[in-house]
Amino acid sequence: HLEGAAGIAGLIKTALALKNRELPPSLHFTTPNPAIPLDELRLRVRTENGPWPRQDRPLLAGVSSFGVGGTNCHVVLEDWHTDTESDGDTGATGPIPWPVSAKSERALRGQAEALLAALDDRTSPLDIGHSLATTRTAFPHRAVLLGRTTDDFRTRLEALAAGRPATGLTEGTATRPAGPVFVFPGQGSQWAGMAVDLMDTTPVFAEHIARCEQALAPHVPWSLTHVLRGGSETDPELSLDRLDVVHPVLFAVMVSLAQLWRSYGVEPAAVIG
């Protein structure tokens, strides 16, 4: 269960299928579900590698990710190619910036080495600069390289990799620290007995579980602590597979975990999930 990353595996698989122009099979599929009218829906599950059905036109693919808790996403991907080669200077009227960043100074040198290894005269410096500026996460240790030609950037990358100063190269460290982000999972992460040890050993956690139980009491015919302490295993009406049980229970556990972390001085910059 990939939790918050559910769907990214399908996105990566689809992008590779477009890049390689080949449709991969679905794993572990043998017998279709008789309740799904695949023929009527014009659907087919692939069981072996094969080409796209129409390679004479742009390839299109859809990726769907449906969360049990209601978080749904659909992405449409299309392949792209060009019949013209970039001249390397189109649109560039001055020095081109290449932003490079990493989590540590050593990793920053490693980024420079990786870019050096991939550098060639066929790729426009403008295109590389655009990709570095728009598709990379900005980490604290940073450098900006200014140049116009591939040779300019090769010289600056060599200096950055070696840790020496150079014209057109500026290094620095971002001083504003990024705060932690709390990511709360949805349905599928629960298990019988979860949070019991924390309730028994951590007063802050137990206090907020009790507050959640008090807030839930007017709205549900069951006890939060009873469910957490094993009631979900003995009473089918309290099963953690039931949406009307598991969602309030998970909410209470996540809220109490958040308050526990905050009591230790860990204040989130954002909360998702």
C-alpha atoms as one frame of an Amber mdcrd trajectory, in Angstrom:
protein
   0.000   0.000   0.000   1.705   3.201  -1.182  -0.430   5.572   0.936   0.011
   9.126  -0.335   2.184   7.927  -3.226  -0.533   5.664  -4.656  -0.789   6.344
  -8.383   2.792   7.482  -8.957   3.847   3.962  -9.938   1.182   3.962 -12.652
   2.275   7.415 -13.819   5.903   6.308 -14.118   4.894   3.072 -15.867   2.784
   5.004 -18.387   5.518   7.563 -19.063   7.943   4.717 -19.778   5.379   3.041
 -22.033   5.114   6.272 -24.046   8.874   6.748 -24.168   9.562   3.171 -25.300
   6.418   2.996 -27.466   5.526  -0.357 -25.961   2.590  -1.449 -23.791   3.611
  -3.588 -20.805   1.353  -6.271 -19.305  -0.520  -6.073 -16.000   1.078  -8.227
 -13.330  -0.637 -11.285 -11.859  -3.721 -11.044 -14.099  -5.124 -14.398 -15.211
  -8.935 -14.436 -15.093 -11.177 -11.393 -15.671 -13.872 -10.543 -13.156 -17.153
 -11.833 -14.670 -19.012  -8.881 -13.133 -17.113  -6.422 -15.353 -18.409  -6.343
 -18.980 -14.999  -5.790 -20.553 -16.200  -6.415 -24.123 -19.127  -4.049 -23.715
 -16.830  -1.377 -22.296 -14.258  -2.040 -25.023 -11.603  -2.742 -22.408  -8.811
  -5.294 -22.431  -6.216  -6.172 -19.805  -2.811  -6.704 -21.360  -1.110  -9.995
 -20.531   2.039  -9.552 -22.626   4.268  -6.835 -24.056   3.137  -5.351 -27.329
   3.099  -2.243 -29.517   0.601   0.586 -29.222  -2.397  -0.031 -31.496  -1.951
   3.172 -33.535   1.640   4.334 -33.823   0.861   6.572 -36.783  -0.590   9.254
 -34.527   0.321  10.828 -31.157   0.107   8.322 -28.316  -2.349   9.148 -25.533
  -2.763   7.402 -22.187  -4.844   8.011 -19.084  -3.747   7.249 -15.526  -6.402
   7.041 -12.811  -5.860   6.838  -9.074  -8.942   6.390  -6.898  -8.447   6.645
  -3.157 -10.807   4.695  -0.928 -11.216   7.813   1.186 -12.435   9.849  -1.793
  -9.218  11.384  -3.151  -9.392  10.851  -6.910  -6.974  11.869  -9.640  -6.808
  11.431 -13.410  -3.894  12.432 -15.619  -3.726  12.303 -19.423  -0.253  11.829
 -20.925   0.736  12.350 -24.561   4.028  11.621 -26.250   5.967  14.470 -27.791
   8.598  14.756 -30.467   9.934  17.411 -32.768  11.229  17.205 -36.303  13.562
  20.164 -35.845  16.794  20.398 -33.897  17.315  23.277 -31.489  20.037  25.688
 -32.606  20.981  26.214 -28.977  20.488  29.980 -29.034  16.817  30.484 -29.892
  15.232  32.972 -27.515  18.432  33.647 -25.562  19.303  37.362 -25.566  21.759
  37.360 -22.666  23.493  35.115 -20.143  21.551  31.964 -19.301  21.214  30.973
 -15.626  21.604  27.362 -14.525  20.365  26.923 -10.937  21.752  23.862  -9.142
  20.928  22.806  -5.583  21.406  19.911  -3.186  20.921  18.957   0.448  24.624
  19.268   1.295  27.773  20.844  -0.106  29.116  17.424  -1.055  25.890  16.585
  -2.879  26.084  19.932  -4.691  29.520  18.974  -6.038  28.005  15.657  -7.066
  25.217  17.438  -8.960  27.851  19.389 -10.890  29.701  16.173 -11.745  26.464
  14.539 -12.927  25.646  17.505 -15.164  29.180  17.458 -16.556  28.874  13.791
 -17.438  25.594  14.403 -19.271  26.648  17.604 -21.039  26.914  17.509 -24.821
  26.868  20.020 -27.661  23.561  18.761 -29.038  21.438  20.047 -26.156  20.603
  23.723 -25.919  21.963  25.470 -22.783  18.671  27.358 -22.731  16.698  24.106
 -22.567  18.877  22.770 -19.756  18.545  26.003 -17.807  14.777  25.911 -18.201
  14.627  22.328 -16.940  16.886  23.063 -13.970  14.750  26.061 -13.014  11.321
  24.484 -13.412  11.600  20.748 -12.750  13.975  20.474  -9.786  13.319  20.842
  -6.071  15.238  23.740  -4.512  17.442  22.456  -1.677  19.422  24.585   0.813
  22.894  24.351  -0.774  22.676  26.268  -4.039  24.702  27.551  -6.947  23.893
  29.615 -10.031  25.966  29.315 -13.178  25.804  32.061 -15.817  26.914  31.435
 -19.386  25.976  31.502 -23.041  27.573  28.419 -24.569  28.071  24.799 -23.651
  31.778  25.482 -23.145  30.926  28.274 -20.690  28.865  25.904 -18.587  31.432
  23.121 -18.833  34.045  25.462 -17.321  31.708  26.576 -14.527  30.572  23.027
 -13.744  34.192  21.883 -13.481  34.839  24.694 -10.991  31.715  23.878  -8.982
  32.587  20.183  -8.871  36.097  21.017  -7.640  34.879  23.565  -5.092  36.846
  26.475  -6.535  35.607  29.974  -7.488  35.039  30.944 -11.099  33.624  33.779
 -13.161  29.911  33.254 -13.677  29.572  30.973 -10.642  27.867  31.978  -7.399
  27.321  29.682  -4.411  25.280  30.130  -1.256  23.105  28.506   1.365  19.417
  29.214   1.876  19.016  30.389   5.465  15.275  29.956   5.758  14.693  26.417
   7.042  11.780  24.467   5.658   9.412  23.264   8.350   8.282  19.660   8.640
   5.120  18.478   6.900   2.785  16.012   8.605   1.400  13.457   6.123  -1.591
  11.546   7.476  -2.500   8.289   5.713  -6.008   7.307   4.778  -7.933   4.066
   4.977  -5.730   1.017   4.566  -3.185   1.994   7.211  -5.269   0.851  10.190
  -4.742  -2.295  12.249  -6.292  -3.777  15.344  -4.485  -2.587  18.451  -2.974
   0.513  16.892  -2.239   3.355  19.327  -2.822   1.215  22.439   0.792   1.453
  23.623   0.772   5.215  23.171  -2.490   5.533  25.101  -0.992   3.535  27.978
   2.405   5.226  28.113   2.008   8.768  26.757  -0.264  11.161  28.697  -0.406
  13.776  25.923  -1.545  11.217  23.367  -4.076   9.685  25.782  -5.456  13.136
  26.623  -6.231  13.964  23.007  -7.698  10.529  22.319 -10.044  11.218  25.245
 -10.938  14.630  23.826 -11.678  13.091  20.421 -13.805  10.411  22.089 -15.786
  13.102  23.890 -16.327  15.010  20.644 -17.388  11.849  18.788 -19.742  10.557
  21.493 -22.876  12.485  20.379 -22.453  11.274  16.795 -21.550   7.565  16.994
 -23.029   4.633  18.965 -19.616   3.262  19.952 -16.640   4.134  22.129 -13.410
   5.223  20.469 -11.201   3.692  23.157 -13.215   0.460  23.076 -12.619   0.156
  19.321  -8.903   0.887  19.708  -8.514  -1.596  22.562  -9.832  -4.544  20.586
 -13.552  -3.989  20.168 -13.086  -3.999  16.393 -11.969  -7.644  16.567 -14.871
  -8.945  18.655 -17.813  -6.968  17.251 -18.478  -6.968  13.471 -20.381  -3.690
  13.872 -17.118  -2.075  15.018 -14.900  -3.550  12.306 -12.134  -1.266  11.084
 -13.193  -2.247   7.561 -16.355  -0.162   8.012 -16.011   3.366   6.632 -18.231
   4.839   9.354 -15.865   3.416  11.975 -12.390   3.607  10.488 -12.503   7.219
   9.322 -13.343   8.736  12.735 -10.885   6.359  14.428  -8.037   7.261  12.067
  -8.851  10.947  12.435  -8.606  10.672  16.217  -5.309   8.774  16.064  -3.776
  11.239  13.606  -4.888  14.294  15.604  -3.466  12.773  18.780  -0.185  11.909
  17.042   0.067  15.482  15.774  -0.448  16.857  19.277   2.157  14.445  20.615
   4.751  15.666  18.110   3.853  19.278  18.885   4.384  18.598  22.593   7.955
  17.606  21.671   8.449  20.919  19.873   7.886  19.644  16.340   5.566  22.218
  14.777   4.371  21.423  11.234   4.627  23.957   8.446   1.818  22.108   6.669
  -0.515  19.159   7.152  -1.786  16.976   4.320  -3.790  13.774   4.133
